[in-house]
XYZ file of C-alpha atoms in Angstrom:
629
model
C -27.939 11.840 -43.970
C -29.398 8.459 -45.293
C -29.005 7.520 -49.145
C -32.320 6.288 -50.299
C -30.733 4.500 -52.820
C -28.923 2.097 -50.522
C -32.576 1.379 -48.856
C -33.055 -2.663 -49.296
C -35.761 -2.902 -46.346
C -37.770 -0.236 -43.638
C -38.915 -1.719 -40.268
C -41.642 -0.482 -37.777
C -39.725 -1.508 -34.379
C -41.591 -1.735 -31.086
C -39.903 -2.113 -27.610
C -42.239 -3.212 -25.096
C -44.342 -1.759 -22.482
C -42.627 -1.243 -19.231
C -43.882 0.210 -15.893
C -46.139 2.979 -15.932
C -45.902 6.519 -17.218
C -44.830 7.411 -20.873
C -42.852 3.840 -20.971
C -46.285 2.038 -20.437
C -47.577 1.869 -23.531
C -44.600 1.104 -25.449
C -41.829 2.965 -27.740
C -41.930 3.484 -31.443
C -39.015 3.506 -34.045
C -38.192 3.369 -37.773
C -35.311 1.320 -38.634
C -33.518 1.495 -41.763
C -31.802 -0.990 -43.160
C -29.059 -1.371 -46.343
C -29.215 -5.020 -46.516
C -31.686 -8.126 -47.859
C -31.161 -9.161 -43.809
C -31.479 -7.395 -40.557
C -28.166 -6.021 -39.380
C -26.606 -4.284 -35.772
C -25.540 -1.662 -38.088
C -28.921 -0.449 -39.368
C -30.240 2.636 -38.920
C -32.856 3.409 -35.945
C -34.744 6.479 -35.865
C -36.122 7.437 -32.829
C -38.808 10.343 -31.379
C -38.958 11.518 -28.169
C -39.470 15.032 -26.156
C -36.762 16.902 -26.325
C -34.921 17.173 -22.578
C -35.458 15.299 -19.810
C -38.725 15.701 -18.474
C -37.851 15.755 -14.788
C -39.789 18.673 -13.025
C -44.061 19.251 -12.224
C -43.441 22.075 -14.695
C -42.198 20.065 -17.902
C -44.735 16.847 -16.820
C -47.736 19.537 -17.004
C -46.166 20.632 -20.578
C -45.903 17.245 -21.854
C -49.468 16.494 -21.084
C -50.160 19.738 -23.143
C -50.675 21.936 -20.870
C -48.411 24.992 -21.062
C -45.880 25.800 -23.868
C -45.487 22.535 -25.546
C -42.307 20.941 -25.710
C -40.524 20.449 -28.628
C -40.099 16.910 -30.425
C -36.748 15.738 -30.836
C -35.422 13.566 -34.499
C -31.795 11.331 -33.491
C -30.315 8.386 -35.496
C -28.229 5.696 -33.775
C -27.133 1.871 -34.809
C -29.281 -0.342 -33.984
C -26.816 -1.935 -31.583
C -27.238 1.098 -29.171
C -31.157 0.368 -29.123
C -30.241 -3.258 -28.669
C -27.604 -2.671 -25.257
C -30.446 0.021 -23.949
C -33.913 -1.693 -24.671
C -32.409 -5.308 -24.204
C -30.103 -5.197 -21.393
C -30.623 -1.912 -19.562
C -34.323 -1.463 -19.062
C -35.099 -5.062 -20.181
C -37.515 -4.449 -22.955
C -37.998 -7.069 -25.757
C -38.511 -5.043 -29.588
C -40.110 -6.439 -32.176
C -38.904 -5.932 -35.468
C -42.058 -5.645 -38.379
C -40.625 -5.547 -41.825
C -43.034 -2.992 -44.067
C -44.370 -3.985 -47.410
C -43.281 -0.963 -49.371
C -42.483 -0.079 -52.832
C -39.045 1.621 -54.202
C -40.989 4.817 -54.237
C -42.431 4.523 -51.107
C -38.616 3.585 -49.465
C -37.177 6.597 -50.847
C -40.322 9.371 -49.851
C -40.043 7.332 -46.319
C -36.037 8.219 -46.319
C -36.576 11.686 -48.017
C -39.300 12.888 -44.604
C -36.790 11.464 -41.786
C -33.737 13.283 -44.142
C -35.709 16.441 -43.911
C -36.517 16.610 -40.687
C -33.141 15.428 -39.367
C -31.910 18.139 -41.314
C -34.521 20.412 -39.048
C -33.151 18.696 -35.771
C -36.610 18.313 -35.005
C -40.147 16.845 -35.411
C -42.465 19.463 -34.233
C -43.941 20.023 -30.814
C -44.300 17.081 -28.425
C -47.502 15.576 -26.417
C -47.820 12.511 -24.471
C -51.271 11.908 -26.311
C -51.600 13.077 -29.473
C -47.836 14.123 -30.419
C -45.517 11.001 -29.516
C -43.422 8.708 -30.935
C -46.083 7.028 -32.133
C -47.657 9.478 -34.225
C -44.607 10.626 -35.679
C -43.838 7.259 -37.244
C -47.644 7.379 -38.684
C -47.440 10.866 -39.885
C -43.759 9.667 -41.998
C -45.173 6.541 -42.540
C -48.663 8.874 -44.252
C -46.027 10.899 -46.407
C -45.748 7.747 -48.738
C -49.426 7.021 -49.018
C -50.269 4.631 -45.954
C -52.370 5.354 -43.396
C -52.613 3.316 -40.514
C -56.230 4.470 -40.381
C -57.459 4.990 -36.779
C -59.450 8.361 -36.084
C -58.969 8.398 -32.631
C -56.562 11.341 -31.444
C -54.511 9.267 -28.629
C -51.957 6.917 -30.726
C -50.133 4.446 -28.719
C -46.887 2.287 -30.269
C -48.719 -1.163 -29.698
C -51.522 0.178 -31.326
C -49.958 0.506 -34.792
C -48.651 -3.292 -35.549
C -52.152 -4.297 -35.177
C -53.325 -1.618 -37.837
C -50.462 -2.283 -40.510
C -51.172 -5.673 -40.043
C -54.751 -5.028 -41.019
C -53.969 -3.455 -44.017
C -51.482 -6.239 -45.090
C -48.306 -4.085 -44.843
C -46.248 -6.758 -42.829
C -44.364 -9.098 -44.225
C -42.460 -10.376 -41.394
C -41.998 -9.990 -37.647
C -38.307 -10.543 -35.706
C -37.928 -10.335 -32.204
C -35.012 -9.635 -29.972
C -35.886 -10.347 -26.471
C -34.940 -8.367 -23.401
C -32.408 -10.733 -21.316
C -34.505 -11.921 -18.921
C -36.597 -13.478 -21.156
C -33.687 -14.603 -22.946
C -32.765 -16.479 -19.955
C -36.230 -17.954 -19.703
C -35.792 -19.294 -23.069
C -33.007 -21.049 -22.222
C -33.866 -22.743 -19.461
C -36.782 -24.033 -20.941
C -34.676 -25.100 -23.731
C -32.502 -27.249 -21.679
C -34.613 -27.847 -18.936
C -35.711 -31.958 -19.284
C -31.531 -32.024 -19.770
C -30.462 -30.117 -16.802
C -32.847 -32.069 -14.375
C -31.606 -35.691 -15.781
C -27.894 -34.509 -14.156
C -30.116 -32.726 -11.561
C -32.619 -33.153 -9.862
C -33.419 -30.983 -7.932
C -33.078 -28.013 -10.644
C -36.160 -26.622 -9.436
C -35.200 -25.387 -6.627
C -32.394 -23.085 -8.276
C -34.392 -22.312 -11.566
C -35.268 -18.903 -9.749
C -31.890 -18.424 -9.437
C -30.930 -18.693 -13.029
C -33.083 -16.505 -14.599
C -33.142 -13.830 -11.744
C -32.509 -10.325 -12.257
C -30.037 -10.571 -9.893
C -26.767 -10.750 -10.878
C -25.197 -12.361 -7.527
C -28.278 -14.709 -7.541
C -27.413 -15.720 -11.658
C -23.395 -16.516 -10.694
C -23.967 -18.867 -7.813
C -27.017 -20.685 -9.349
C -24.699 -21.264 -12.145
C -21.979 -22.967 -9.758
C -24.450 -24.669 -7.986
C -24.974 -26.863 -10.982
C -21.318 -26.726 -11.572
C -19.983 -28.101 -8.073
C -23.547 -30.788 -7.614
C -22.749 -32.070 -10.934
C -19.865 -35.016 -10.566
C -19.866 -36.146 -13.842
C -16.825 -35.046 -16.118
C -16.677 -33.940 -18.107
C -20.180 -32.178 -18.267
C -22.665 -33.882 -20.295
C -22.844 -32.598 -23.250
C -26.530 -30.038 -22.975
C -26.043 -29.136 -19.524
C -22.343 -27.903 -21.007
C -24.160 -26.490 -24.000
C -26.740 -24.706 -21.315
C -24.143 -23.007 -19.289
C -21.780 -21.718 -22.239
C -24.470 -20.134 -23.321
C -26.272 -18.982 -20.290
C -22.558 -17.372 -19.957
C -22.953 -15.358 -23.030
C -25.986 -13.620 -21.324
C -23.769 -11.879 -18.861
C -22.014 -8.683 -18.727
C -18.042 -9.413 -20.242
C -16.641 -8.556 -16.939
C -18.063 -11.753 -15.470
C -18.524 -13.735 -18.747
C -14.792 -14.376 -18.275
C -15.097 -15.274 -15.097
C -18.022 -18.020 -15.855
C -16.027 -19.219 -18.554
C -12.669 -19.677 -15.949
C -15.271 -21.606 -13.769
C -16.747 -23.879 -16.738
C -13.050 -24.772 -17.083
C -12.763 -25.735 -13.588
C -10.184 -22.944 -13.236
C -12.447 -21.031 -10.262
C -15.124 -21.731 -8.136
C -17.695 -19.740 -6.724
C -19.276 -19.656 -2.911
C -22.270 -18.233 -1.224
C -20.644 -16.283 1.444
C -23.718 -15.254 3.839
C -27.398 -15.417 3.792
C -29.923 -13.920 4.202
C -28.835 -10.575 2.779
C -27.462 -7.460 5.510
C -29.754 -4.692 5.742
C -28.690 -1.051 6.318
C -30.740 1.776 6.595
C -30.222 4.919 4.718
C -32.340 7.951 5.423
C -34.359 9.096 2.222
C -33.563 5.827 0.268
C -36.578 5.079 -2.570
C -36.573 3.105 -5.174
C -35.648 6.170 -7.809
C -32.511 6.236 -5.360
C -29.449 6.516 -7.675
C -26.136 5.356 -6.076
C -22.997 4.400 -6.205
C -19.485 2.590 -4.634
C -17.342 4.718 -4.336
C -14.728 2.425 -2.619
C -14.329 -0.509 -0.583
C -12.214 -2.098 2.045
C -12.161 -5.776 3.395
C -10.413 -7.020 6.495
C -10.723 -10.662 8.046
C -10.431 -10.928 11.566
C -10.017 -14.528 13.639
C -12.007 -14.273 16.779
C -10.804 -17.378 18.184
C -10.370 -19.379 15.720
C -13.721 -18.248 13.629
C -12.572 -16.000 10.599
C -15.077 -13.295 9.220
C -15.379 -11.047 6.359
C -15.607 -6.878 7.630
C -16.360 -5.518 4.174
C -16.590 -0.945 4.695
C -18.441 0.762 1.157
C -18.626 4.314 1.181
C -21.939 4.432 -0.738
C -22.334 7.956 -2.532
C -26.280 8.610 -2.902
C -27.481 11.189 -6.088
C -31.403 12.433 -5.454
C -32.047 15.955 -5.591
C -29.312 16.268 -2.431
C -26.436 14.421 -3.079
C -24.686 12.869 -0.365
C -22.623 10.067 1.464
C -22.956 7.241 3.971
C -20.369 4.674 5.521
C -21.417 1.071 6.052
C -19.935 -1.105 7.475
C -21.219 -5.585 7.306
C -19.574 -8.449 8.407
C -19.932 -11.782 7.451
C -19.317 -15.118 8.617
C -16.579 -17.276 6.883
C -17.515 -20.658 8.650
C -16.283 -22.814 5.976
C -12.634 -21.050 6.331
C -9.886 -22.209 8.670
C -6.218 -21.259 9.078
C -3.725 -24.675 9.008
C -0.737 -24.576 11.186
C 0.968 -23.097 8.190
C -1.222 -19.954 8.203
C -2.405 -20.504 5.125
C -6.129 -20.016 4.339
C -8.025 -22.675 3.221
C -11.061 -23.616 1.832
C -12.626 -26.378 0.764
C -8.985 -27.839 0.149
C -7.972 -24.755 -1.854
C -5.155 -22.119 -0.440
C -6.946 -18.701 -1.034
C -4.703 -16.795 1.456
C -2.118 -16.400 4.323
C -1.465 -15.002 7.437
C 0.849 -12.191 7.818
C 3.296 -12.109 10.766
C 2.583 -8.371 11.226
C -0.450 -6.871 10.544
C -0.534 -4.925 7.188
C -2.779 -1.928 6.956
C -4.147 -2.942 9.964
C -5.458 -6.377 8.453
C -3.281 -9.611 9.856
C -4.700 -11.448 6.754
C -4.067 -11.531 2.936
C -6.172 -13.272 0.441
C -4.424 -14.080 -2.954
C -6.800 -16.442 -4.725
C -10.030 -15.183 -4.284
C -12.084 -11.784 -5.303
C -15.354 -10.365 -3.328
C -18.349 -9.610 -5.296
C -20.616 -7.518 -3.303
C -24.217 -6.454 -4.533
C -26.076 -3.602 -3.696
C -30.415 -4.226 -4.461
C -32.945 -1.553 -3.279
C -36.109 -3.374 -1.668
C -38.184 -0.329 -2.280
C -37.847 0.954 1.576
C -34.901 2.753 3.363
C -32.813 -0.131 3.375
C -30.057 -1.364 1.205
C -29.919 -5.110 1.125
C -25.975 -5.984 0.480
C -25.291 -9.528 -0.309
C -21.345 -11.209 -1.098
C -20.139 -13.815 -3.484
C -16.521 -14.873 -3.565
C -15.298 -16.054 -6.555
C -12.115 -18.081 -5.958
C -9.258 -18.291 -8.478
C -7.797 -21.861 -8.636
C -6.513 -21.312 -12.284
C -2.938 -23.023 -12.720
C -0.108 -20.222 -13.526
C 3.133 -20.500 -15.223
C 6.012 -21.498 -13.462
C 8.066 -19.051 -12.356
C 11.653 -18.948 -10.785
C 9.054 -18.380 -7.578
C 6.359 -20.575 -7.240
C 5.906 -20.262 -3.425
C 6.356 -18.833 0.205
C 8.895 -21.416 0.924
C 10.640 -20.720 -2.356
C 14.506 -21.292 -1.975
C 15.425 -18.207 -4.671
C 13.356 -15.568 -2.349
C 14.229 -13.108 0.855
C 12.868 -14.807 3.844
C 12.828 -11.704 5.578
C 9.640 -9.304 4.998
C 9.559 -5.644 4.899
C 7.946 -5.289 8.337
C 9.724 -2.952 10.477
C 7.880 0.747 10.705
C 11.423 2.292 11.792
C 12.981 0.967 8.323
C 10.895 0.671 5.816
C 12.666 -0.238 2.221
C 10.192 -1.960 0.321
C 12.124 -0.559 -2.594
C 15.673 -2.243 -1.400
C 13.984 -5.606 -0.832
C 12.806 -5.619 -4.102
C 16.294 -4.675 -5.747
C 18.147 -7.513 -3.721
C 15.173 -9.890 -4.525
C 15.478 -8.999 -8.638
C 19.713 -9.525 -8.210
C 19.403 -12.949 -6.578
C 17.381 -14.290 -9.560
C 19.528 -12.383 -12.071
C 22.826 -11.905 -10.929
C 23.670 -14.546 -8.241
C 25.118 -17.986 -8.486
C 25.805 -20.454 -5.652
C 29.241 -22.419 -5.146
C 28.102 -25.079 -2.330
C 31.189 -26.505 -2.700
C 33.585 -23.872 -1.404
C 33.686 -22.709 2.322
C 31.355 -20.164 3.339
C 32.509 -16.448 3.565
C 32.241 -14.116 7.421
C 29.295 -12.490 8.413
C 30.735 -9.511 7.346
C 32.024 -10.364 3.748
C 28.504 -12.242 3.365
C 26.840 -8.423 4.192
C 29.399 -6.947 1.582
C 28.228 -9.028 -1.013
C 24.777 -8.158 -0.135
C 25.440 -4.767 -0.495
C 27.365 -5.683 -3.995
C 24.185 -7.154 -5.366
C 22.287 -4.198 -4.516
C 24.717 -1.847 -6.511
C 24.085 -4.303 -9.466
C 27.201 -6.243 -9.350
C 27.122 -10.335 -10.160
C 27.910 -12.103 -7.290
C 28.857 -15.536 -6.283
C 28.031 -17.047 -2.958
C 30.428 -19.272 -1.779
C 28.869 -22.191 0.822
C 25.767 -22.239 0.024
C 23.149 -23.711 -2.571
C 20.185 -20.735 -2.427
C 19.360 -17.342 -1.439
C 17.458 -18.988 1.333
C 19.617 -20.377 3.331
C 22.302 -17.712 2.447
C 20.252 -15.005 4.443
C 18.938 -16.947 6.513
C 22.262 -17.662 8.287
C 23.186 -13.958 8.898
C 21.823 -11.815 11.634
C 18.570 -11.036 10.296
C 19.383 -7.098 11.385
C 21.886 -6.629 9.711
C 20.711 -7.676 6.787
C 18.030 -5.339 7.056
C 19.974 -2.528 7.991
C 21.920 -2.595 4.665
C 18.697 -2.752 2.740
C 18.023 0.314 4.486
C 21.057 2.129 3.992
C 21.182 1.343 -0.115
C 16.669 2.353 -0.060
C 17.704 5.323 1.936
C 20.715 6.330 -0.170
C 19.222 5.680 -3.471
C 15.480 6.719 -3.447
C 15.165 8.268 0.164
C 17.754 11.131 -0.340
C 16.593 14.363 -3.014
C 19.194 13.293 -5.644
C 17.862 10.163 -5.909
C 14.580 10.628 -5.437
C 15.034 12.969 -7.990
C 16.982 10.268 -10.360
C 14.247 8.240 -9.724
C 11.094 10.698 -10.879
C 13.573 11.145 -14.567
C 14.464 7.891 -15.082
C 10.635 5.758 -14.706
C 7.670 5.784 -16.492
C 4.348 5.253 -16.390
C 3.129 1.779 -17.283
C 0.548 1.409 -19.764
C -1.426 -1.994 -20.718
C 1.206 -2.394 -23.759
C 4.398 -1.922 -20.879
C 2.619 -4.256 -18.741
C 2.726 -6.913 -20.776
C 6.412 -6.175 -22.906
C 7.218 -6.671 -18.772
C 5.602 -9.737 -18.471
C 7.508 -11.409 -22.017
C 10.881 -10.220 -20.132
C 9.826 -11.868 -16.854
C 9.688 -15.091 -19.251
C 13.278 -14.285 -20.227
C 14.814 -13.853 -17.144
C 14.525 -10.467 -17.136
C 12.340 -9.275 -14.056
C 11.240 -5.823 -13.765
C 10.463 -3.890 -10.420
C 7.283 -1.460 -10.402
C 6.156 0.889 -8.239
C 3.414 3.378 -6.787
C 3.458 6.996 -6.566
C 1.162 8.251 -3.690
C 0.457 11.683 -3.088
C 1.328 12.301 0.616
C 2.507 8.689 1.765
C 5.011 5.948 0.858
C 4.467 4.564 -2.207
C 5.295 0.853 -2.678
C 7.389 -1.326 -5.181
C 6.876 -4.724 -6.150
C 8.855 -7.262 -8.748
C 7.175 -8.678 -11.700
C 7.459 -12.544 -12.079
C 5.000 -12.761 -14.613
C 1.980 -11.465 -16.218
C -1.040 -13.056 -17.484
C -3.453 -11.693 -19.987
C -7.155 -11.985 -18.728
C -8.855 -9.814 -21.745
C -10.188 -6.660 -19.997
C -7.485 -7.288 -17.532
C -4.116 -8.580 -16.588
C -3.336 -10.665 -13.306
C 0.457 -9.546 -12.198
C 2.262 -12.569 -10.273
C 5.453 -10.851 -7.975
C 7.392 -11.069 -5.586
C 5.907 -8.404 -3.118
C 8.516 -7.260 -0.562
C 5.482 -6.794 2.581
C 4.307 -10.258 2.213
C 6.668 -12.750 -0.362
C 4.943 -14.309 -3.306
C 1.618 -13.417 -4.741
C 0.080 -14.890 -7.684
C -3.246 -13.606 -7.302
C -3.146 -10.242 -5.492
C -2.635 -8.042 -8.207
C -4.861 -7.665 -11.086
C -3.798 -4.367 -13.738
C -7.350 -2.374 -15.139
C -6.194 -1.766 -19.140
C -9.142 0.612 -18.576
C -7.696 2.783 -16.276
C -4.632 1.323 -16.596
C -4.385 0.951 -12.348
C -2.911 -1.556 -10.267
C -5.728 -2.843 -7.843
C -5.630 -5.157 -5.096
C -7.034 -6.455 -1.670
C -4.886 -4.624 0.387
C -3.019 -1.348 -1.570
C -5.138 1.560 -2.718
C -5.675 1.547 -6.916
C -2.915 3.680 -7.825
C -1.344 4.247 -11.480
C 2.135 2.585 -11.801
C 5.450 3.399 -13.135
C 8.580 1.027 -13.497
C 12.796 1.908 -13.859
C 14.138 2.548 -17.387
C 15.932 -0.762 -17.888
C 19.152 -1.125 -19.996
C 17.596 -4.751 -21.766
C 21.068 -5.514 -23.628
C 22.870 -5.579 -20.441
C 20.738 -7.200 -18.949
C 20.439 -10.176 -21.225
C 23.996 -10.060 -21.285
C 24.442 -10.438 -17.596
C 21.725 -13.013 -17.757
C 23.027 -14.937 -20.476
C 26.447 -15.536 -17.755
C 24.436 -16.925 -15.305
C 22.634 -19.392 -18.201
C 24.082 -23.175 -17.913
C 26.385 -22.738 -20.582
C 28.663 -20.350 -18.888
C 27.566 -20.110 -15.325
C 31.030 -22.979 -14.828
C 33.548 -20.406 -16.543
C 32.041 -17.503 -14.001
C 32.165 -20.197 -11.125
C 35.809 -21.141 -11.988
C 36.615 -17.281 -12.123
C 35.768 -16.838 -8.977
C 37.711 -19.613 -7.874
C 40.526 -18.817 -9.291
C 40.562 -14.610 -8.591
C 39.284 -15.163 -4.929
C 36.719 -12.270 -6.179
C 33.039 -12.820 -5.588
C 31.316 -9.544 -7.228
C 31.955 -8.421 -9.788
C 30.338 -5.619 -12.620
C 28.704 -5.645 -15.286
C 31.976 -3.506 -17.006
C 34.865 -5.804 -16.059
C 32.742 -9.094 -17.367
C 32.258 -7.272 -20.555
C 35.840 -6.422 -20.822
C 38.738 -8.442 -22.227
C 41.756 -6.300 -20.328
């Protein structure tokens, strides 16, 4: 209930008119307030008929004929009228302060008490029984009468009448967003067309309800404007035209402000698809959706697939399928993907879930608009991701610490082997380029020792790279089978492995990521109901606010910095080219590991180097190294 004693102020709050119906006339609320200024925590009281009206039978009763329906009382902050009026249906409210005495505050809160009490305000009726007339007939309790003796009250109609009567004492607006947007472009206009001329010609663009339209207007003026930094108002403009935007992409405006990601317009005009008994009170929604480029001789496009589930009275689903063009995408000799100078992806040597391309720097933003006929219009933005990241022991495909072999062969796969051997030769593997190299043979034995967690030293040679690289690439891979098979393809380990993981939440993610930073690196994995799951290793972890971008080494493809990207939502790993799965990582002993780490630091890497040298041993575990005898 609401203390009339803590009244300071009462409101009359309209939202505007929208469409037609019950909505065109307006919406009426009381809001309450504790405090000399308006606040998001005040109290909004709100009318309306109680249930959805959405059959011929309730429509007839709201019009009053029938049984009437009854009228429903709620109370919510008025934050939660803000986020609905303002940027769900787009309606502007207007805020009108009452002139009322002490006396008049507390009968005011003393009728809403009551009747919130009831859990009702009588019977409804779209003419004479609305939200409009309940605010009058509260607003009557304390003595003021808004004085009209016509039966059909409307919420714009009462303003005018209180006004009359000299009840107002102030009015406050907070406007829907897209006139919010309108504001601020005429605000900064005369600025924005100095630095550009040609503004008009995306001004549509900027305040459009379209979000896809909104987010390339905005890097239009971004990538035409040469000067930087920015001049100083057309900065101011887009900071805050990025405020006006859901958080999801505010961060991603803000990334682009910073020069950290750009954003391109991949095809236009929009695709059109039809869908049988699509109308514009159509409800739907992605369910998922899968991306593939293709190079048809040379020419690379986009095959984006949305299952698209549709809620009307039948519920149902339809497959699309639209491809677009990438013409300003080509493939160096590399097979990298570039564009516009910047590396957004490679080409794999194998295809990988059927797609012979991987794209780790950019993200596709498709948009769904109804045009009011059985079509769906389906445009795409790309938003690519040119943000520096910390340096890792990793920093490339060409890096000398990683495998240069991929997990590609369908007879073997041991995705979780590569990653084990790729997590020892950052950890637990020095190089002694000085001494002569050891057989084939001993060379696979020592592979095999890293895999069992042993520190190793490789005589010959000055990196993992061209360690592996000069043994038979088969046999390499066969004993990265054998260990995968042995320790997480047979029951007792598979077994070993469900008991000793866990699931990773957003806090594990990023303890992970502070090891990675301390030498510590930390395999993860997917559990998929029916199939293979998949393992990669953790380089490092970057907090993005909603979400966290994972840089690893992935054992299918080599290093990714921009692939994976963890939900703290849902707390799911998602990516271009795995399915969005949960994830779970090994228990890890950390002392031990520090410890081992801390031999392979500067300081005493020479002392395990000279060991070696003198026993003629080159593995060796983690219990003799921590033993004197």
């Amino acid at each position: 209930m609401i203390d009339p004693k803590r009244i300071e102020k009462i409101y009359f709050t309209l939202a505007a008119a929208k469409g037609s119906g019950r909505s065109s006339f307006g919406h009426a609320y009381l809001r309450i307030s504790e405090s000399d200024e308006p606040s998001l925590d005040d109290k909004v009281i709100e009318f309306v008929a109680h249930g959805e009206i959405d059959s011929v039978g309730k429509y007839l009763r709201a019009l009053g004929i029938g049984q009437a329906l009854d009228r429903d009382i709620s109370v919510a902050p008025y934050s939660t009228i803000i986020q609905e009026m303002n940027f769900r249906q787009l309606r502007a409210l207007t805020n009108y302060e009452l002139r009322l005495t002490p006396a008049q505050r507390a009968t005011v809160v003393h009728q809403i008490n009551k009747h919130l009490r009831a859990g009702k305000f009588g019977k409804y009726n779209f003419f004479t029984q609305n939200c409009a007339s309940a605010v009058t007939d509260i607003l009557k309790s304390a003595g003021i009468s808004v004085g009209y003796g016509f039966t059909n009250l409307t919420p714009e109609s009462i303003p005018k009448a209180l006004e009359k009567r000299g009840m107002i004492v102030s009015r406050t607006e907070d406007l829907a967003l897209d006139m919010r947007r309108s504001n601020l472009f005429e605000k900064y206009e005369n600025d924005l067309r100095e630095s550009l001329p040609e503004i008009d010609s995306i001004k549509a663009g900027l305040i459009s309800k379209s979000q896809s339209e909104r987010i390339y207007s905005f890097s239009y003026i971004l990538s035409h404007i040469r000067e930087r930094p920015l001049p100083s108002k057309v900065n101011s403009y887009l900071s805050a035209f990025k405020f006006l935007e859901r958080r999801v992409i505010r961060s991603d405006l803000n990334r682009a402000l910073k020069g950290e990601r750009a954003i391109a317009d991949l095809a236009f005009p929009v695709h059109r698809t039809s869908l049988t008994g699509l109308d514009e009170t159509e409800r739907w929604k992605i369910e998922t959706s899968e991306l593939e480029v293709k190079d048809n001789n040379g020419k690379l496009t986009l095959a984006a697939v949305f299952r698209v589930q549709l809620q009307s009275r039948h519920q149902h689903e339809k497959r699309i399928r639209v491809t677009f063009p990438l013409t300003d995408f080509h493939v160096n000799e590399r097979g990298e993907v570039i564009w516009q100078g910047i590396r957004v992806g490679f080409k794999t040597e194998k295809k990988l879930h059927g797609s012979e391309f991987v794209f780790d720097g950019v993200s596709f933003l498709p948009e769904f608009l109804n045009d009011k006929s059985e079509r769906l219009l389906v445009k795409m933005r790309m938003l690519v991701n040119n943000a520096p990241v910390r340096q890792t022991k990793i920093t490339s495909m060409d890096s000398a610490e990683m495998i240069p072999l991929r997990n590609d062969d369908p007879e073997r796969p041991s995705c979780y082997g590569f990653v084990n051997l790729q997590k020892a030769l950052l950890q637990n593997t020095l190089f002694d380029p000085f001494l002569a190299p050891l057989s084939p043979a001993e060379s696979l034995a020592l592979v095999a020792d890293a895999l069992k967690g042993k520190s190793i030293i490789v005589p010959g040679f000055k990196d993992a790279r061209s360690w592996l690289s000069s043994l038979d690439p088969k046999a390499v891979r066969n004993v990265i089978h054998e260990y995968s098979r042995d320790k997480y393809g047979s029951v007792v380990g598979a077994v070993s492995n469900y008991f000793n993981s866990s699931k990773v939440t957003s806090e594990a993610l990023l303890r992970i990521g502070v090891l990675a930073r301390s030498g510590i690196y930390t395999p993860i994995f997917q559990r998929v109901s029916g199939a293979e799951g998949h393992a990669v290793l953790v380089l490092d972890v970057i907090d993005e606010g909603k979400r966290a971008r994972v840089v690893a080494y992935d054992p299918n493809l080599g290093y990714v910095r921009d692939l994976f990207f963890f939900d703290k939502a849902t707390e799911k790993l998602q990516s271009t080219v795995y399915s969005e799965e949960k994830i779970f990582a090994p228990t890890l002993d950390v002392n031990q590991e520090l410890f081992v780490g801390k031999l392979q630091g500067p300081d005493s890497s020479n002392l395990l180097l000279e060991l070696s040298r003198i026993s003629g041993r080159h593995s060796f575990s983690t219990s003799e190294l921590s033993s004197v005898y």
